[in-house]
PDB file of C-alpha atoms in Angstrom:
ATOM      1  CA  UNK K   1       3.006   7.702 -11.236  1.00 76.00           C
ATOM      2  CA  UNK K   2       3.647   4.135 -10.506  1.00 78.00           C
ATOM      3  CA  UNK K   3       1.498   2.452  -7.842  1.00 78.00           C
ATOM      4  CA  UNK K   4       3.034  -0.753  -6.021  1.00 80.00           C
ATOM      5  CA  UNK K   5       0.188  -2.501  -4.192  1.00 77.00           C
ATOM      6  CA  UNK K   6       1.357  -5.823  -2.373  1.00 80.00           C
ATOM      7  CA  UNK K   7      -1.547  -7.553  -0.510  1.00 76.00           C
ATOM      8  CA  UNK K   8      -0.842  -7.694   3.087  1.00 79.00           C
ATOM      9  CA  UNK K   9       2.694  -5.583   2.852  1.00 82.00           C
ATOM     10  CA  UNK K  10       2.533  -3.247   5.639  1.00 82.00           C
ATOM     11  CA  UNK K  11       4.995  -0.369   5.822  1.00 83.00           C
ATOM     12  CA  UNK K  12       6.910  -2.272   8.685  1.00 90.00           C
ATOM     13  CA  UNK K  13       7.367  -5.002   6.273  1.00 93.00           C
ATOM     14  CA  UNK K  14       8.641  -2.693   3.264  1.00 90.00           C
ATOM     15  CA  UNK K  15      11.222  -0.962   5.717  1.00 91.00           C
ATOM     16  CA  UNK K  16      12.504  -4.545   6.993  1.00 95.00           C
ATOM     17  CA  UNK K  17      12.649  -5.540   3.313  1.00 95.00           C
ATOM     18  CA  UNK K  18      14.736  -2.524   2.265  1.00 94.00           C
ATOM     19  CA  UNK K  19      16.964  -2.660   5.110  1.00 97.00           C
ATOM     20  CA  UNK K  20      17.645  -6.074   4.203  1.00 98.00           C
ATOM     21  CA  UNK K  21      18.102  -5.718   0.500  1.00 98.00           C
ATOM     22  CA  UNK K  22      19.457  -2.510   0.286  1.00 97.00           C
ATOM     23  CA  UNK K  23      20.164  -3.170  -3.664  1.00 97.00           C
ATOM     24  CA  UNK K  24      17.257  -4.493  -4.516  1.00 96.00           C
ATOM     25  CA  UNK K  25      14.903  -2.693  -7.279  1.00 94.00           C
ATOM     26  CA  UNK K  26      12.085  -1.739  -4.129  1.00 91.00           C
ATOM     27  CA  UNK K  27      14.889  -0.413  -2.265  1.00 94.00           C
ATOM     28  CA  UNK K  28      15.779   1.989  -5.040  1.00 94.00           C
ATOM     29  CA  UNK K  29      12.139   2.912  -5.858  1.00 90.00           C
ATOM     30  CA  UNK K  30      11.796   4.060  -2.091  1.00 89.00           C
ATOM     31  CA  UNK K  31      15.372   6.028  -2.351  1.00 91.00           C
ATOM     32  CA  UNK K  32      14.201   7.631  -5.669  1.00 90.00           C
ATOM     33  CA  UNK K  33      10.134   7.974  -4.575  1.00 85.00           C
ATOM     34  CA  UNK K  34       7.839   9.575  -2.374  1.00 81.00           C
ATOM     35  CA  UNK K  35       7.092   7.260   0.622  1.00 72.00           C
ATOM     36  CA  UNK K  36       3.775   8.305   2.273  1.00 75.00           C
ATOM     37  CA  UNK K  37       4.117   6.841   5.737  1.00 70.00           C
ATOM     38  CA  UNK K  38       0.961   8.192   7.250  1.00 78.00           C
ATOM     39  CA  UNK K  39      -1.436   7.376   4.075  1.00 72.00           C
ATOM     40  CA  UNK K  40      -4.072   5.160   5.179  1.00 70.00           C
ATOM     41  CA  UNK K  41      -7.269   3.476   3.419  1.00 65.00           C
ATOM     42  CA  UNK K  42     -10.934   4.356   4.406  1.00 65.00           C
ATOM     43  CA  UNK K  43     -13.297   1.664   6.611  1.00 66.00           C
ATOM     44  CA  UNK K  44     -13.169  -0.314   4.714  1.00 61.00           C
ATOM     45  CA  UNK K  45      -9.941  -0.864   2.865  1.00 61.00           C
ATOM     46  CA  UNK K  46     -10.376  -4.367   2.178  1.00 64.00           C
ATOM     47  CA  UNK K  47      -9.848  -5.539  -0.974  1.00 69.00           C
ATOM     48  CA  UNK K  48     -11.561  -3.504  -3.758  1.00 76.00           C
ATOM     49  CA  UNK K  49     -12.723  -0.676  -2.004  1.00 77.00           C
ATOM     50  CA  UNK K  50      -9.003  -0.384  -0.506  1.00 76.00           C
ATOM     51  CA  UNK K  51      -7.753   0.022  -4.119  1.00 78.00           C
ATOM     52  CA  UNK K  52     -10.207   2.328  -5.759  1.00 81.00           C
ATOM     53  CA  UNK K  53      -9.668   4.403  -2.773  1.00 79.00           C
ATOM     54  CA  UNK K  54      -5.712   4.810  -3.368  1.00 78.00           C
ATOM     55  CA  UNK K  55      -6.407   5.070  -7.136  1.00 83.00           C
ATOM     56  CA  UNK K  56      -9.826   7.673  -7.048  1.00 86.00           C
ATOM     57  CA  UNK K  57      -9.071   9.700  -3.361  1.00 83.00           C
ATOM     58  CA  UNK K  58     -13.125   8.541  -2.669  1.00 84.00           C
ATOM     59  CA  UNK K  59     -14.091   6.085   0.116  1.00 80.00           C
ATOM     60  CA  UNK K  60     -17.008   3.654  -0.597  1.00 81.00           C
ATOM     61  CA  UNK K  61     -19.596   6.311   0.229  1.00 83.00           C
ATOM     62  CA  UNK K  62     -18.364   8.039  -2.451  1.00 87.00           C
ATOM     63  CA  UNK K  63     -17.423   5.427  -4.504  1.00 85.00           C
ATOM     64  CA  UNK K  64     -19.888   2.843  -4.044  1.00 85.00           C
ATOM     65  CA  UNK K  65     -17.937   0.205  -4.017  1.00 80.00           C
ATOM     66  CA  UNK K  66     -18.080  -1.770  -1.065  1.00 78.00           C
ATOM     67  CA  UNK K  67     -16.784  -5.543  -0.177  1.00 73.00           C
ATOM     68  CA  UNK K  68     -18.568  -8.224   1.790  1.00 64.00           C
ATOM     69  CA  UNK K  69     -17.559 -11.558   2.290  1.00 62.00           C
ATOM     70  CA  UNK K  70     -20.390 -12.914   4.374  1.00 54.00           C
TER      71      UNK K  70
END
């Protein structure tokens, strides 16, 4: 498996990008890949709990990992 994870890409952004640069290596990954369009992060999904959720499946309930910048 091969996890891309671009900090603030959203999948409006990756579809513009690959319609744009239709040869482009990220253009071929998305031909060759699975593209999960409806995947989403739990509350919250901001920075470290985002990506242990998309690497473990667990939330920060679960997890315990949880981010607070105040």
């Amino acid at each position: 498996m091969l996890l891309i994870s671009v900090d603030g890409l959203h999948q409006q952004d990756l579809t513009w990008y690959v319609h744009n640069y239709p040869s482009s290596t990220l253009a071929a990954l998305v031909r060759t890949g699975v593209d999960y369009r409806n995947a989403m992060t739990p509350v919250p999904s901001d920075s470290s709990p985002g990506m242990v959720a998309q690497m473990t499946g667990g939330n920060p309930g679960v997890t315990g990992i949880y981010y607070d910048d105040t």
